[in-house]
Short mmCIF file of C-alpha atoms in Angstrom, two decimals:
data_model
loop_
_atom_site.label_atom_id
_atom_site.label_comp_id
_atom_site.label_asym_id
_atom_site.label_seq_id
_atom_site.Cartn_x
_atom_site.Cartn_y
_atom_site.Cartn_z
CA MET K 1 10.59 -4.34 -30.39
CA ASP K 2 8.31 -5.39 -34.41
CA MET K 3 5.00 -6.82 -32.20
CA THR K 4 3.03 -6.13 -34.52
CA ASP K 5 2.48 -10.30 -34.76
CA TRP K 6 2.13 -10.30 -30.93
CA PRO K 7 -1.42 -11.46 -29.12
CA ALA K 8 -2.75 -8.80 -26.65
CA MET K 9 -3.02 -10.88 -22.63
CA GLU K 10 -4.68 -9.64 -19.66
CA ALA K 11 -2.76 -8.31 -16.94
CA THR K 12 -1.83 -11.06 -14.73
CA THR K 13 1.17 -11.44 -11.40
CA ALA K 14 4.18 -12.89 -11.24
CA SER K 15 6.51 -14.27 -8.06
CA CYS K 16 9.15 -16.10 -6.44
CA GLN K 17 7.95 -19.13 -4.19
CA CYS K 18 8.41 -17.70 -0.55
CA GLY K 19 6.79 -13.61 -1.86
CA ALA K 20 10.10 -11.97 -1.85
CA ILE K 21 9.40 -11.16 -5.32
CA ARG K 22 6.91 -9.76 -6.89
CA MET K 23 6.39 -8.89 -10.65
CA ASP K 24 3.19 -6.59 -12.00
CA ILE K 25 2.60 -6.93 -15.81
CA THR K 26 0.16 -4.45 -17.28
CA ALA K 27 -2.32 -5.72 -19.99
CA GLY K 28 -0.40 -4.94 -24.28
CA PRO K 29 0.78 -8.03 -26.54
CA HIS K 30 2.96 -10.38 -24.76
CA ARG K 31 4.38 -13.79 -27.13
CA THR K 32 5.36 -16.87 -25.56
CA GLY K 33 7.94 -19.69 -26.32
CA LEU K 34 10.11 -22.39 -24.62
CA CYS K 35 14.44 -22.24 -24.68
CA HIS K 36 15.66 -25.38 -24.96
CA CYS K 37 19.09 -23.87 -25.37
CA ARG K 38 22.52 -25.52 -22.63
CA MET K 39 22.41 -22.10 -21.19
CA CYS K 40 17.91 -22.42 -20.07
CA GLN K 41 18.36 -25.38 -18.72
CA ARG K 42 21.21 -24.45 -16.74
CA ALA K 43 19.64 -21.36 -15.27
CA THR K 44 15.86 -23.31 -14.94
CA GLY K 45 17.27 -26.97 -13.36
CA GLY K 46 15.34 -28.39 -15.92
CA PRO K 47 14.82 -29.40 -19.13
CA PHE K 48 13.49 -26.37 -20.98
CA PHE K 49 13.51 -22.66 -20.18
CA ALA K 50 9.37 -21.78 -20.56
CA PHE K 51 8.23 -18.06 -21.49
CA VAL K 52 5.91 -15.43 -22.16
CA THR K 53 7.87 -11.98 -23.20
CA MET K 54 6.40 -8.62 -23.31
CA PRO K 55 9.07 -5.26 -22.85
CA SER K 56 10.03 -4.47 -19.91
CA ALA K 57 8.69 -0.53 -19.61
CA ARG K 58 4.81 -2.92 -18.78
CA VAL K 59 6.83 -4.50 -15.25
CA THR K 60 6.76 -3.42 -12.22
CA THR K 61 9.11 -5.51 -9.94
CA THR K 62 8.38 -5.10 -5.88
CA GLY K 63 11.99 -6.53 -4.43
CA THR K 64 14.75 -6.60 -5.32
CA PRO K 65 15.45 -10.17 -7.44
CA ALA K 66 19.53 -11.07 -8.02
CA ILE K 67 21.44 -10.76 -10.22
CA PHE K 68 22.95 -13.52 -12.93
CA HIS K 69 24.81 -12.65 -16.15
CA SER K 70 24.65 -15.49 -18.50
CA SER K 71 26.27 -14.01 -21.46
CA GLU K 72 27.80 -10.87 -22.54
CA GLY K 73 24.38 -9.52 -23.76
CA ALA K 74 21.83 -10.89 -21.34
CA GLU K 75 21.11 -11.71 -17.68
CA ARG K 76 18.66 -13.44 -15.45
CA GLY K 77 16.88 -12.53 -12.39
CA PHE K 78 16.21 -15.04 -9.26
CA CYS K 79 14.75 -14.63 -5.62
CA GLY K 80 18.02 -14.51 -3.09
CA ALA K 81 16.19 -15.46 -0.56
CA CYS K 82 14.13 -18.90 -2.08
CA GLY K 83 16.48 -19.23 -5.49
CA SER K 84 13.42 -19.11 -8.08
CA PRO K 85 14.03 -18.44 -11.06
CA LEU K 86 12.10 -15.32 -12.38
CA PHE K 87 13.60 -13.52 -15.88
CA PHE K 88 15.39 -14.09 -18.82
CA ARG K 89 16.70 -9.96 -20.00
CA PRO K 90 19.17 -9.08 -22.64
CA ARG K 91 21.76 -6.45 -21.10
CA THR K 92 19.59 -3.78 -22.89
CA ARG K 93 16.59 -4.58 -21.08
CA GLU K 94 14.73 -3.27 -23.50
CA ALA K 95 12.25 -6.80 -23.08
CA ILE K 96 12.24 -9.03 -20.06
CA ALA K 97 10.82 -13.12 -20.66
CA ILE K 98 9.66 -13.78 -17.06
CA ALA K 99 10.16 -17.42 -16.42
CA PHE K 100 6.75 -19.89 -16.74
CA GLY K 101 6.38 -21.60 -12.75
CA THR K 102 6.28 -17.78 -11.62
CA LEU K 103 3.45 -16.91 -13.29
CA HIS K 104 -0.26 -16.97 -11.57
CA LYS K 105 -1.93 -19.83 -11.75
CA ASP K 106 -4.77 -18.94 -14.14
CA PHE K 107 -2.20 -17.62 -16.46
CA PRO K 108 -3.17 -19.21 -20.47
CA PHE K 109 0.05 -20.10 -21.76
CA ALA K 110 0.54 -20.95 -24.30
CA PRO K 111 3.96 -21.73 -26.51
CA ILE K 112 3.52 -21.04 -29.89
CA ARG K 113 6.97 -21.26 -30.53
CA ALA K 114 11.46 -23.85 -29.36
CA ILE K 115 14.33 -23.25 -29.71
CA GLY K 116 17.54 -24.47 -28.16
CA GLY K 117 16.66 -27.34 -30.35
CA GLU K 118 20.09 -28.44 -30.03
CA SER K 119 20.23 -29.98 -26.42
CA ARG K 120 16.38 -30.37 -26.95
CA CYS K 121 16.56 -33.40 -23.87
CA ALA K 122 15.42 -37.49 -25.75
CA TRP K 123 13.46 -38.21 -23.17
CA LEU K 124 10.87 -36.14 -23.27
CA ASP K 125 7.85 -36.89 -26.10
CA ALA K 126 8.39 -40.36 -24.05
CA ALA K 127 7.48 -38.24 -21.00
CA LEU K 128 4.05 -37.89 -22.29
CA ASP K 129 3.61 -41.60 -22.67
CA ILE K 130 4.29 -41.66 -18.33
CA ASP K 131 1.12 -42.91 -17.11
CA ALA K 132 0.52 -41.24 -14.20
CA GLY K 133 -2.32 -40.28 -11.27
CA PRO K 134 -2.47 -37.32 -9.16
CA THR K 135 -2.00 -37.42 -5.51
CA THR K 136 -2.58 -39.18 -2.73
CA LYS K 137 -2.38 -38.91 0.71
CA ALA K 138 -1.76 -43.15 -0.04
CA ASP K 139 1.29 -42.65 -2.89
CA VAL K 140 2.50 -40.06 -0.31
CA LYS K 141 2.48 -42.87 2.09
CA SER K 142 4.04 -45.66 0.31
CA LEU K 143 6.53 -43.50 -1.33
CA GLN K 144 7.69 -43.56 2.06
CA ALA K 145 7.61 -46.80 3.27
CA SER K 146 9.10 -48.61 0.41
CA GLU K 147 11.80 -46.22 0.63
CA MET M 1 0.53 -51.74 -11.30
CA THR M 2 4.49 -50.72 -11.46
CA HIS M 3 6.68 -51.48 -8.21
CA ILE M 4 8.30 -48.24 -6.90
CA HIS M 5 11.46 -50.50 -6.60
CA ASP M 6 10.70 -50.87 -10.39
CA LEU M 7 11.81 -47.65 -10.82
CA TRP M 8 15.35 -46.69 -9.54
CA ARG M 9 17.57 -48.20 -12.66
CA ASP M 10 22.06 -47.77 -13.25
CA THR M 11 23.38 -44.42 -13.93
CA PRO M 12 26.82 -43.56 -14.19
CA ASP M 13 29.30 -41.41 -12.29
CA THR M 14 28.01 -38.40 -13.11
CA HIS M 15 29.16 -34.60 -12.29
CA GLY M 16 26.89 -32.30 -12.10
CA SER M 17 26.96 -28.23 -11.23
CA CYS M 18 24.68 -25.38 -11.56
CA GLN M 19 25.99 -21.86 -14.60
CA CYS M 20 29.16 -20.29 -13.01
CA GLY M 21 30.44 -23.49 -10.99
CA ALA M 22 30.49 -22.30 -7.83
CA THR M 23 28.26 -25.41 -6.11
CA ARG M 24 29.36 -28.77 -7.55
CA TYR M 25 28.32 -32.12 -7.48
CA HIS M 26 30.43 -35.76 -7.65
CA ILE M 27 27.39 -39.45 -8.14
CA THR M 28 28.98 -42.90 -7.49
CA ALA M 29 27.98 -45.19 -9.59
CA GLY M 30 24.58 -46.96 -9.17
CA PRO M 31 19.98 -46.84 -8.85
CA THR M 32 18.79 -43.94 -9.88
CA LYS M 33 15.53 -42.88 -10.10
CA ALA M 34 13.25 -41.10 -12.63
CA THR M 35 10.35 -38.47 -11.75
CA LEU M 36 9.26 -35.53 -12.65
CA CYS M 37 6.80 -33.81 -11.16
CA HIS M 38 3.47 -31.11 -11.72
CA TYR M 39 3.44 -30.71 -8.25
CA ARG M 40 3.08 -25.96 -7.47
CA MET M 41 5.87 -25.74 -5.44
CA CYS M 42 7.88 -27.83 -8.08
CA GLN M 43 6.42 -25.26 -10.29
CA ARG M 44 7.10 -22.00 -7.96
CA ALA M 45 10.97 -23.59 -7.22
CA THR M 46 12.23 -24.13 -10.91
CA GLY M 47 10.19 -21.45 -12.28
CA SER M 48 8.45 -24.24 -14.97
CA PRO M 49 6.12 -26.36 -15.89
CA TYR M 50 7.70 -29.16 -13.79
CA ALA M 51 10.22 -30.54 -11.69
CA ALA M 52 12.38 -32.98 -13.67
CA LEU M 53 14.59 -34.81 -10.84
CA LEU M 54 16.88 -37.93 -10.15
CA GLU M 55 16.56 -39.46 -6.62
CA VAL M 56 20.38 -40.52 -5.39
CA PRO M 57 20.54 -41.97 -2.54
CA ARG M 58 22.06 -39.03 0.20
CA LYS M 59 25.94 -40.95 0.70
CA ARG M 60 26.13 -41.68 -3.47
CA ILE M 61 26.53 -37.02 -3.25
CA THR M 62 29.86 -35.03 -2.86
CA TRP M 63 29.25 -30.98 -2.88
CA HIS M 64 32.26 -28.34 -3.63
CA GLY M 65 30.62 -25.36 -2.64
CA SER M 66 27.96 -24.13 -0.27
CA PRO M 67 25.06 -23.95 -2.23
CA ALA M 68 21.28 -21.86 -0.39
CA ARG M 69 18.31 -23.54 1.31
CA TYR M 70 15.14 -22.33 1.30
CA ALA M 71 13.28 -24.85 3.79
CA SER M 72 10.03 -24.63 1.33
CA SER M 73 7.73 -26.14 3.73
CA ASN M 74 8.30 -27.65 6.49
CA ARG M 75 9.08 -31.02 5.75
CA ALA M 76 11.83 -29.81 3.05
CA ASP M 77 14.10 -27.89 1.49
CA ARG M 78 15.26 -26.77 -1.85
CA GLY M 79 18.76 -25.83 -3.01
CA PHE M 80 20.29 -23.56 -5.41
CA CYS M 81 23.59 -21.50 -5.72
CA PRO M 82 23.61 -19.11 -4.30
CA THR M 83 25.50 -16.77 -6.55
CA CYS M 84 23.51 -17.40 -10.39
CA GLY M 85 20.68 -19.22 -8.74
CA THR M 86 20.50 -22.52 -10.60
CA PRO M 87 18.05 -24.80 -8.71
CA LEU M 88 20.08 -27.61 -7.63
CA PHE M 89 17.58 -29.71 -5.38
CA TYR M 90 15.23 -30.83 -2.55
CA ASP M 91 15.65 -32.72 0.32
CA PHE M 92 13.74 -33.87 2.48
CA HIS M 93 14.82 -33.56 5.65
CA ASP M 94 13.66 -36.78 7.07
CA ARG M 95 14.82 -39.55 4.13
CA ASP M 96 18.00 -40.61 3.43
CA VAL M 97 18.07 -39.45 -1.04
CA ILE M 98 17.63 -36.30 -2.57
CA GLU M 99 16.75 -35.26 -5.48
CA VAL M 100 19.46 -33.24 -8.36
CA THR M 101 17.88 -31.38 -10.90
CA VAL M 102 18.38 -32.93 -14.85
CA GLY M 103 19.32 -29.02 -16.34
CA SER M 104 22.13 -29.37 -13.37
CA LEU M 105 23.31 -33.12 -14.39
CA PRO M 106 25.46 -33.40 -17.99
CA ALA M 107 23.69 -33.17 -21.35
CA GLY M 108 25.03 -36.88 -21.91
CA PHE M 109 23.42 -38.46 -18.62
CA PRO M 110 21.02 -40.69 -19.69
CA TYR M 111 18.46 -39.66 -18.62
CA GLU M 112 14.66 -41.64 -18.72
CA PRO M 113 11.43 -40.44 -16.54
CA ARG M 114 9.54 -43.61 -14.74
CA VAL M 115 6.76 -41.87 -12.87
CA GLN M 116 5.41 -38.48 -13.15
CA TYR M 117 4.29 -36.92 -9.31
CA GLY M 118 1.34 -34.14 -8.28
CA ILE M 119 -0.84 -34.65 -12.01
CA GLU M 120 -3.06 -32.31 -10.13
CA SER M 121 -1.10 -29.29 -11.57
CA ARG M 122 0.51 -30.47 -14.61
CA ASP M 123 -0.57 -28.07 -17.02
CA HIS M 124 -2.77 -28.90 -20.52
CA TRP M 125 0.10 -27.58 -23.23
CA THR M 126 2.87 -29.96 -20.91
CA THR M 127 1.23 -33.17 -23.42
CA ASN M 128 1.19 -30.58 -27.21
CA LEU M 129 5.78 -30.31 -27.01
CA ARG M 130 5.41 -32.23 -29.67
CA ASP M 131 3.26 -30.43 -31.68
CA ILE M 132 5.21 -27.20 -30.95
CA PRO M 133 6.92 -25.43 -33.93
CA GLY M 134 10.72 -25.94 -33.26
CA PHE M 135 14.03 -24.16 -34.76
CA GLU M 136 18.13 -24.56 -33.21
CA THR M 137 19.65 -22.44 -31.30
CA LEU M 138 21.08 -19.46 -34.92
CA GLU M 139 24.27 -17.38 -34.58
CA THR M 140 21.52 -14.71 -36.22
CA SER M 141 18.40 -15.26 -33.62
CA VAL M 142 21.10 -14.61 -31.14
CA GLN M 143 21.79 -11.32 -32.24
CA SER M 144 18.46 -10.90 -33.16
CA ASN M 145 17.02 -11.50 -29.19
CA GLN M 146 19.74 -8.82 -27.81
CA SER M 147 18.34 -6.93 -29.75
CA ASN M 148 14.68 -7.37 -29.81
CA ASP M 149 12.92 -9.11 -27.06
CA GLY M 150 14.50 -11.20 -25.25
CA ALA M 151 13.63 -14.28 -26.08
#
């Protein structure tokens, strides 16, 4: 695996919602990206898969992820207890792409490239302009009362 | 100020499913509400920077298969396919609506989010999506990813 142009990252952790699966990642080269392909949309239930790729040998997993073979070439891991999508991994298992949402909240994520452009959601650009405010107790109350 | 009821729009009859097809649903035509949630729990639940959801009255959705449920708080469950892991819905215990994930809807579904929640945990990079170089999936990319970095 040629990682000559990959930037370095510090050691970090990742986990699912319920904490049954934890991944400890050591420092070293990594690459960030987004994939808009239809399989990644299905796998995350979202518009794209945001990921951090590194050699699998740098990841120590605690707990046993459920595995789905999404194609002949790759598998996807998720937590069987809470359903959090965890990673995409080629069947060679040489590298692993960890799902952004499982990473520690302070991980300095900045995607540098995107793939799967053929199925990129058209609404993504417009979504940037939607007015938004922080979640407040009043918002929650009004939503509950009006629906 | 936009009234909350203005956020509902008519959408067509549609079918959704997980990756493997074990868990599917049908939604009849009628008003739905498309929302984004950047809340930390939604990030964890989808492994993503935000959850993109479609709110549907519960009586208009029919399930086929048995989604697994995780009680992510004392107010709501999150549903996913127990076979392939696709996140499928967010379900408030005390409301007559259910929110399905956009990734489980068909590719051509007219999804147009009108409001965002949980903005306190929005990731700054999601506001720069226009500027990130993008590429279509090529057969050579797939081959190189399979033998290379898995991205």
